[in-house]
């Protein structure tokens, strides 16, 4: 089956630093990738949708300058949390969708970000 | 807009008990319906899906039937195991949501030996 990886699986950083999270589709080409944020004991909140080679589309209320998304290739998307603060601490999950598979998303294992 | 409502937990069962987690939805058009499972500290795994009315999705002993007349997709398992302890999310995709997943709030299931 389709596999999506995320790196790192967890990261601890100091307030004010930037953190980059990678999302890779390992055995298929992902024309679209999605980034979600999950707070403890809550559902997933879609942050943005990224299509390969174009700018990401952010959901309402998500700061595009704070959460930079790049989808430079068909197998890699990155989320950079810029100038992170403790309130950015969360579980970030990506998913990937192959061309033509409109109803199928494959999820990564998630990245736990803790900002001190 | 699209929405998914699922029973709020937590749900605590004994091993071999029968499980039902209710899920109802509102959507434009004809959505595809999903159940995802999230084990502690992990991402989401697709458990099962159904793409049209009366379809039954099944996997690992879990089943859910796409009921258009009641706009429901209830998850059932006849005999749960300790290893089924996880959070279960009902979700849908429709053209009305531009093919983005709409999730329910999740139901925490704990199965005790």
PDB file of C-alpha atoms in Angstrom:
ATOM      1  CA  UNK A   1       0.000   0.000   0.000  1.00  0.00           C
ATOM      2  CA  UNK A   2       0.892   3.644  -0.304  1.00  0.00           C
ATOM      3  CA  UNK A   3       3.280   4.897   2.351  1.00  0.00           C
ATOM      4  CA  UNK A   4       3.760   8.425   3.597  1.00  0.00           C
ATOM      5  CA  UNK A   5       6.602   9.310   5.924  1.00  0.00           C
ATOM      6  CA  UNK A   6       7.229  12.338   8.085  1.00  0.00           C
ATOM      7  CA  UNK A   7      10.461  13.605   9.507  1.00  0.00           C
ATOM      8  CA  UNK A   8      11.172  14.234  12.263  1.00  0.00           C
ATOM      9  CA  UNK A   9       8.737  12.218  14.317  1.00  0.00           C
ATOM     10  CA  UNK A  10       9.230  14.596  17.203  1.00  0.00           C
ATOM     11  CA  UNK A  11      11.101  17.817  17.762  1.00  0.00           C
ATOM     12  CA  UNK A  12      11.730  20.113  20.716  1.00  0.00           C
ATOM     13  CA  UNK A  13      12.830  23.656  20.013  1.00  0.00           C
ATOM     14  CA  UNK A  14      13.288  26.965  21.763  1.00  0.00           C
ATOM     15  CA  UNK A  15      10.812  29.779  21.366  1.00  0.00           C
ATOM     16  CA  UNK A  16      11.682  32.012  18.420  1.00  0.00           C
ATOM     17  CA  UNK A  17      13.367  29.360  16.323  1.00  0.00           C
ATOM     18  CA  UNK A  18      12.031  27.849  13.108  1.00  0.00           C
ATOM     19  CA  UNK A  19      11.274  24.191  12.569  1.00  0.00           C
ATOM     20  CA  UNK A  20      10.922  22.332   9.282  1.00  0.00           C
ATOM     21  CA  UNK A  21       8.820  19.176   8.955  1.00  0.00           C
ATOM     22  CA  UNK A  22       9.096  16.978   5.881  1.00  0.00           C
ATOM     23  CA  UNK A  23       6.367  14.856   4.373  1.00  0.00           C
ATOM     24  CA  UNK A  24       7.291  12.303   1.729  1.00  0.00           C
ATOM     25  CA  UNK A  25       5.263   9.904  -0.374  1.00  0.00           C
ATOM     26  CA  UNK A  26       7.525   6.870  -0.648  1.00  0.00           C
ATOM     27  CA  UNK A  27       5.987   4.777  -3.390  1.00  0.00           C
ATOM     28  CA  UNK A  28       3.680   7.067  -5.325  1.00  0.00           C
ATOM     29  CA  UNK A  29       3.548  10.555  -6.736  1.00  0.00           C
ATOM     30  CA  UNK A  30       1.487  12.925  -4.663  1.00  0.00           C
ATOM     31  CA  UNK A  31      -0.015  15.710  -6.697  1.00  0.00           C
ATOM     32  CA  UNK A  32      -1.689  17.094  -3.594  1.00  0.00           C
ATOM     33  CA  UNK A  33      -0.576  17.090   0.014  1.00  0.00           C
ATOM     34  CA  UNK A  34      -2.486  18.263   3.034  1.00  0.00           C
ATOM     35  CA  UNK A  35      -1.235  19.534   6.375  1.00  0.00           C
ATOM     36  CA  UNK A  36      -3.275  19.047   9.525  1.00  0.00           C
ATOM     37  CA  UNK A  37      -2.858  20.092  13.100  1.00  0.00           C
ATOM     38  CA  UNK A  38      -4.218  18.078  15.981  1.00  0.00           C
ATOM     39  CA  UNK A  39      -4.594  19.322  19.536  1.00  0.00           C
ATOM     40  CA  UNK A  40      -4.759  16.839  22.408  1.00  0.00           C
ATOM     41  CA  UNK A  41      -7.967  14.832  22.433  1.00  0.00           C
ATOM     42  CA  UNK A  42      -9.300  16.734  19.439  1.00  0.00           C
ATOM     43  CA  UNK A  43      -9.946  16.118  15.800  1.00  0.00           C
ATOM     44  CA  UNK A  44      -7.701  17.080  12.940  1.00  0.00           C
ATOM     45  CA  UNK A  45      -7.807  20.653  11.729  1.00  0.00           C
ATOM     46  CA  UNK A  46      -6.872  21.166   8.088  1.00  0.00           C
ATOM     47  CA  UNK A  47      -4.265  23.894   7.835  1.00  0.00           C
ATOM     48  CA  UNK A  48      -3.510  23.995   4.146  1.00  0.00           C
ATOM     49  CA  UNK A  49      -3.593  22.183   0.847  1.00  0.00           C
ATOM     50  CA  UNK A  50      -0.541  22.148  -1.369  1.00  0.00           C
ATOM     51  CA  UNK A  51      -0.314  21.159  -4.997  1.00  0.00           C
ATOM     52  CA  UNK A  52       3.029  20.358  -6.562  1.00  0.00           C
ATOM     53  CA  UNK A  53       4.598  23.379  -8.144  1.00  0.00           C
ATOM     54  CA  UNK A  54       2.072  25.922  -6.940  1.00  0.00           C
ATOM     55  CA  UNK A  55       1.371  27.987  -3.849  1.00  0.00           C
ATOM     56  CA  UNK A  56      -0.420  26.382  -0.960  1.00  0.00           C
ATOM     57  CA  UNK A  57      -4.019  27.199  -0.192  1.00  0.00           C
ATOM     58  CA  UNK A  58      -4.486  28.005   3.473  1.00  0.00           C
ATOM     59  CA  UNK A  59      -7.629  27.499   5.493  1.00  0.00           C
ATOM     60  CA  UNK A  60      -9.267  30.456   7.140  1.00  0.00           C
ATOM     61  CA  UNK A  61      -7.477  31.553  10.264  1.00  0.00           C
ATOM     62  CA  UNK A  62      -4.156  29.899   9.431  1.00  0.00           C
ATOM     63  CA  UNK A  63      -1.270  32.362   9.155  1.00  0.00           C
ATOM     64  CA  UNK A  64       0.513  31.702   5.888  1.00  0.00           C
ATOM     65  CA  UNK A  65       3.578  33.674   6.962  1.00  0.00           C
ATOM     66  CA  UNK A  66       3.928  31.602  10.080  1.00  0.00           C
ATOM     67  CA  UNK A  67       3.311  28.198   8.528  1.00  0.00           C
ATOM     68  CA  UNK A  68       5.298  28.116   5.308  1.00  0.00           C
ATOM     69  CA  UNK A  69       4.457  25.249   2.993  1.00  0.00           C
ATOM     70  CA  UNK A  70       6.513  24.174   0.029  1.00  0.00           C
ATOM     71  CA  UNK A  71       5.618  21.359  -2.369  1.00  0.00           C
ATOM     72  CA  UNK A  72       8.581  21.367  -4.676  1.00  0.00           C
ATOM     73  CA  UNK A  73       8.321  17.840  -6.016  1.00  0.00           C
ATOM     74  CA  UNK A  74       5.753  15.121  -6.475  1.00  0.00           C
ATOM     75  CA  UNK A  75       7.070  13.252  -3.456  1.00  0.00           C
ATOM     76  CA  UNK A  76       7.973  15.965  -0.974  1.00  0.00           C
ATOM     77  CA  UNK A  77       6.173  18.729   0.876  1.00  0.00           C
ATOM     78  CA  UNK A  78       7.591  20.703   3.770  1.00  0.00           C
ATOM     79  CA  UNK A  79       5.962  22.681   6.541  1.00  0.00           C
ATOM     80  CA  UNK A  80       8.112  25.286   8.263  1.00  0.00           C
ATOM     81  CA  UNK A  81       6.872  26.753  11.508  1.00  0.00           C
ATOM     82  CA  UNK A  82       8.594  30.118  11.659  1.00  0.00           C
ATOM     83  CA  UNK A  83       9.442  31.877  14.913  1.00  0.00           C
ATOM     84  CA  UNK A  84       7.761  29.141  16.886  1.00  0.00           C
ATOM     85  CA  UNK A  85       6.071  29.887  20.191  1.00  0.00           C
ATOM     86  CA  UNK A  86       4.727  27.558  22.884  1.00  0.00           C
ATOM     87  CA  UNK A  87       1.196  27.875  21.487  1.00  0.00           C
ATOM     88  CA  UNK A  88       2.462  26.267  18.265  1.00  0.00           C
ATOM     89  CA  UNK A  89       3.174  23.071  20.163  1.00  0.00           C
ATOM     90  CA  UNK A  90       0.988  20.429  18.600  1.00  0.00           C
ATOM     91  CA  UNK A  91       0.857  17.220  16.602  1.00  0.00           C
ATOM     92  CA  UNK A  92       1.253  17.949  12.886  1.00  0.00           C
ATOM     93  CA  UNK A  93       0.085  15.341  10.400  1.00  0.00           C
ATOM     94  CA  UNK A  94       0.419  15.367   6.637  1.00  0.00           C
ATOM     95  CA  UNK A  95      -1.471  13.370   4.070  1.00  0.00           C
ATOM     96  CA  UNK A  96      -0.909  12.792   0.380  1.00  0.00           C
ATOM     97  CA  UNK A  97      -3.216  12.203  -2.511  1.00  0.00           C
ATOM     98  CA  UNK A  98      -2.224  10.667  -5.819  1.00  0.00           C
ATOM     99  CA  UNK A  99      -3.346  11.953  -9.185  1.00  0.00           C
ATOM    100  CA  UNK A 100      -6.855  10.754  -9.923  1.00  0.00           C
ATOM    101  CA  UNK A 101      -7.427   9.466  -6.409  1.00  0.00           C
ATOM    102  CA  UNK A 102      -9.751  12.207  -5.290  1.00  0.00           C
ATOM    103  CA  UNK A 103     -11.240  10.239  -2.436  1.00  0.00           C
ATOM    104  CA  UNK A 104      -8.112   8.624  -1.070  1.00  0.00           C
ATOM    105  CA  UNK A 105      -5.599  10.283   1.225  1.00  0.00           C
ATOM    106  CA  UNK A 106      -2.675   8.480   2.790  1.00  0.00           C
ATOM    107  CA  UNK A 107      -1.566   9.810   6.135  1.00  0.00           C
ATOM    108  CA  UNK A 108       1.875  10.210   7.587  1.00  0.00           C
ATOM    109  CA  UNK A 109       2.675   9.126  11.151  1.00  0.00           C
ATOM    110  CA  UNK A 110       2.708  12.684  12.465  1.00  0.00           C
ATOM    111  CA  UNK A 111       5.288  14.988  14.033  1.00  0.00           C
ATOM    112  CA  UNK A 112       5.082  16.051  17.657  1.00  0.00           C
ATOM    113  CA  UNK A 113       6.350  19.633  18.028  1.00  0.00           C
ATOM    114  CA  UNK A 114       7.108  21.003  21.465  1.00  0.00           C
ATOM    115  CA  UNK A 115       8.181  24.627  21.755  1.00  0.00           C
ATOM    116  CA  UNK A 116       9.804  25.580  25.048  1.00  0.00           C
TER     117      UNK A 116
ATOM    118  CA  UNK B   1     -21.050  23.001   4.288  1.00  0.00           C
ATOM    119  CA  UNK B   2     -20.202  19.388   4.920  1.00  0.00           C
ATOM    120  CA  UNK B   3     -20.186  18.067   8.455  1.00  0.00           C
ATOM    121  CA  UNK B   4     -19.758  14.822  10.350  1.00  0.00           C
ATOM    122  CA  UNK B   5     -21.250  14.062  13.748  1.00  0.00           C
ATOM    123  CA  UNK B   6     -20.081  11.039  15.684  1.00  0.00           C
ATOM    124  CA  UNK B   7     -20.856   9.851  19.145  1.00  0.00           C
ATOM    125  CA  UNK B   8     -18.593  11.335  21.716  1.00  0.00           C
ATOM    126  CA  UNK B   9     -16.689   9.060  23.954  1.00  0.00           C
ATOM    127  CA  UNK B  10     -14.956   7.824  25.693  1.00  0.00           C
ATOM    128  CA  UNK B  11     -16.302   4.352  25.123  1.00  0.00           C
ATOM    129  CA  UNK B  12     -15.069   1.640  27.464  1.00  0.00           C
ATOM    130  CA  UNK B  13     -15.789  -2.005  26.733  1.00  0.00           C
ATOM    131  CA  UNK B  14     -14.692  -5.380  27.930  1.00  0.00           C
ATOM    132  CA  UNK B  15     -12.889  -7.694  25.566  1.00  0.00           C
ATOM    133  CA  UNK B  16     -15.236  -9.598  23.218  1.00  0.00           C
ATOM    134  CA  UNK B  17     -18.024  -7.045  23.653  1.00  0.00           C
ATOM    135  CA  UNK B  18     -19.985  -5.667  20.710  1.00  0.00           C
ATOM    136  CA  UNK B  19     -18.999  -2.231  19.476  1.00  0.00           C
ATOM    137  CA  UNK B  20     -21.082   0.422  17.780  1.00  0.00           C
ATOM    138  CA  UNK B  21     -19.874   3.960  17.129  1.00  0.00           C
ATOM    139  CA  UNK B  22     -22.526   6.109  15.529  1.00  0.00           C
ATOM    140  CA  UNK B  23     -21.754   8.524  12.714  1.00  0.00           C
ATOM    141  CA  UNK B  24     -24.098  10.750  10.739  1.00  0.00           C
ATOM    142  CA  UNK B  25     -23.254  13.288   8.087  1.00  0.00           C
ATOM    143  CA  UNK B  26     -24.492  16.183   6.008  1.00  0.00           C
ATOM    144  CA  UNK B  27     -22.992  16.770   2.618  1.00  0.00           C
ATOM    145  CA  UNK B  28     -23.739  18.090  -0.818  1.00  0.00           C
ATOM    146  CA  UNK B  29     -23.880  15.543  -3.585  1.00  0.00           C
ATOM    147  CA  UNK B  30     -22.781  11.997  -3.025  1.00  0.00           C
ATOM    148  CA  UNK B  31     -19.899  11.808  -0.572  1.00  0.00           C
ATOM    149  CA  UNK B  32     -17.466   8.987   0.007  1.00  0.00           C
ATOM    150  CA  UNK B  33     -17.423   7.895   3.646  1.00  0.00           C
ATOM    151  CA  UNK B  34     -14.509   6.708   5.743  1.00  0.00           C
ATOM    152  CA  UNK B  35     -13.510   5.424   9.133  1.00  0.00           C
ATOM    153  CA  UNK B  36      -9.969   6.173  10.230  1.00  0.00           C
ATOM    154  CA  UNK B  37      -8.218   4.808  13.316  1.00  0.00           C
ATOM    155  CA  UNK B  38      -5.487   6.522  15.302  1.00  0.00           C
ATOM    156  CA  UNK B  39      -3.423   4.526  17.763  1.00  0.00           C
ATOM    157  CA  UNK B  40      -1.709   6.427  20.581  1.00  0.00           C
ATOM    158  CA  UNK B  41       1.070   8.667  19.335  1.00  0.00           C
ATOM    159  CA  UNK B  42       0.562   7.732  15.706  1.00  0.00           C
ATOM    160  CA  UNK B  43      -0.965   9.175  12.562  1.00  0.00           C
ATOM    161  CA  UNK B  44      -4.216   8.058  10.976  1.00  0.00           C
ATOM    162  CA  UNK B  45      -4.796   4.766   9.257  1.00  0.00           C
ATOM    163  CA  UNK B  46      -7.675   4.135   6.914  1.00  0.00           C
ATOM    164  CA  UNK B  47      -9.837   1.434   8.473  1.00  0.00           C
ATOM    165  CA  UNK B  48     -12.562   1.149   5.855  1.00  0.00           C
ATOM    166  CA  UNK B  49     -14.491   3.155   3.333  1.00  0.00           C
ATOM    167  CA  UNK B  50     -17.647   3.145   1.215  1.00  0.00           C
ATOM    168  CA  UNK B  51     -18.188   5.193  -1.894  1.00  0.00           C
ATOM    169  CA  UNK B  52     -21.876   4.809  -2.669  1.00  0.00           C
ATOM    170  CA  UNK B  53     -25.200   4.104  -1.015  1.00  0.00           C
ATOM    171  CA  UNK B  54     -25.658   0.612   0.448  1.00  0.00           C
ATOM    172  CA  UNK B  55     -21.959  -0.173   0.114  1.00  0.00           C
ATOM    173  CA  UNK B  56     -20.490  -1.972   3.105  1.00  0.00           C
ATOM    174  CA  UNK B  57     -16.899  -1.284   4.029  1.00  0.00           C
ATOM    175  CA  UNK B  58     -15.146  -3.907   6.096  1.00  0.00           C
ATOM    176  CA  UNK B  59     -11.693  -4.544   7.495  1.00  0.00           C
ATOM    177  CA  UNK B  60     -10.203  -6.373  10.501  1.00  0.00           C
ATOM    178  CA  UNK B  61     -13.667  -7.406  11.692  1.00  0.00           C
ATOM    179  CA  UNK B  62     -15.018  -3.848  11.548  1.00  0.00           C
ATOM    180  CA  UNK B  63     -17.948  -3.010   9.295  1.00  0.00           C
ATOM    181  CA  UNK B  64     -19.900   0.082   8.292  1.00  0.00           C
ATOM    182  CA  UNK B  65     -22.737   0.446   5.803  1.00  0.00           C
ATOM    183  CA  UNK B  66     -23.385   3.611   3.797  1.00  0.00           C
ATOM    184  CA  UNK B  67     -27.028   4.483   4.543  1.00  0.00           C
ATOM    185  CA  UNK B  68     -28.161   7.343   2.354  1.00  0.00           C
ATOM    186  CA  UNK B  69     -31.713   7.386   3.698  1.00  0.00           C
ATOM    187  CA  UNK B  70     -30.491   8.003   7.241  1.00  0.00           C
ATOM    188  CA  UNK B  71     -27.236   9.744   6.230  1.00  0.00           C
ATOM    189  CA  UNK B  72     -25.345   7.402   8.514  1.00  0.00           C
ATOM    190  CA  UNK B  73     -22.184   5.287   8.495  1.00  0.00           C
ATOM    191  CA  UNK B  74     -22.102   3.550  11.868  1.00  0.00           C
ATOM    192  CA  UNK B  75     -19.028   1.506  12.756  1.00  0.00           C
ATOM    193  CA  UNK B  76     -19.561  -1.953  14.237  1.00  0.00           C
ATOM    194  CA  UNK B  77     -17.475  -4.863  15.409  1.00  0.00           C
ATOM    195  CA  UNK B  78     -18.855  -8.029  16.847  1.00  0.00           C
ATOM    196  CA  UNK B  79     -16.072  -8.811  19.313  1.00  0.00           C
ATOM    197  CA  UNK B  80     -13.518  -6.181  20.261  1.00  0.00           C
ATOM    198  CA  UNK B  81      -9.990  -6.886  21.409  1.00  0.00           C
ATOM    199  CA  UNK B  82      -7.650  -4.957  23.683  1.00  0.00           C
ATOM    200  CA  UNK B  83      -5.613  -4.087  20.598  1.00  0.00           C
ATOM    201  CA  UNK B  84      -8.618  -2.189  19.175  1.00  0.00           C
ATOM    202  CA  UNK B  85      -8.141   0.521  21.786  1.00  0.00           C
ATOM    203  CA  UNK B  86      -7.658   3.711  19.795  1.00  0.00           C
ATOM    204  CA  UNK B  87      -9.411   6.853  18.590  1.00  0.00           C
ATOM    205  CA  UNK B  88     -11.821   6.326  15.700  1.00  0.00           C
ATOM    206  CA  UNK B  89     -12.678   9.120  13.269  1.00  0.00           C
ATOM    207  CA  UNK B  90     -15.584   9.164  10.867  1.00  0.00           C
ATOM    208  CA  UNK B  91     -14.944  11.290   7.784  1.00  0.00           C
ATOM    209  CA  UNK B  92     -16.284  12.161   4.374  1.00  0.00           C
ATOM    210  CA  UNK B  93     -15.094  13.612   1.104  1.00  0.00           C
ATOM    211  CA  UNK B  94     -17.366  15.320  -1.377  1.00  0.00           C
ATOM    212  CA  UNK B  95     -17.100  17.578  -4.353  1.00  0.00           C
ATOM    213  CA  UNK B  96     -18.874  20.205  -2.283  1.00  0.00           C
ATOM    214  CA  UNK B  97     -15.842  20.388  -0.007  1.00  0.00           C
ATOM    215  CA  UNK B  98     -13.460  20.426  -2.943  1.00  0.00           C
ATOM    216  CA  UNK B  99     -12.437  16.884  -2.089  1.00  0.00           C
ATOM    217  CA  UNK B 100     -11.039  17.789   1.315  1.00  0.00           C
ATOM    218  CA  UNK B 101     -11.652  15.388   4.178  1.00  0.00           C
ATOM    219  CA  UNK B 102     -14.216  16.492   6.742  1.00  0.00           C
ATOM    220  CA  UNK B 103     -13.688  14.732  10.069  1.00  0.00           C
ATOM    221  CA  UNK B 104     -15.873  14.025  13.026  1.00  0.00           C
ATOM    222  CA  UNK B 105     -14.461  14.831  16.448  1.00  0.00           C
ATOM    223  CA  UNK B 106     -13.263  11.310  17.112  1.00  0.00           C
ATOM    224  CA  UNK B 107     -14.294   8.652  19.611  1.00  0.00           C
ATOM    225  CA  UNK B 108     -11.838   7.189  22.077  1.00  0.00           C
ATOM    226  CA  UNK B 109     -12.335   3.475  22.544  1.00  0.00           C
ATOM    227  CA  UNK B 110     -10.746   1.632  25.451  1.00  0.00           C
ATOM    228  CA  UNK B 111     -11.051  -2.132  25.608  1.00  0.00           C
ATOM    229  CA  UNK B 112     -10.238  -3.770  28.914  1.00  0.00           C
ATOM    230  CA  UNK B 113      -9.121  -7.391  29.241  1.00  0.00           C
TER     231      UNK B 113
END
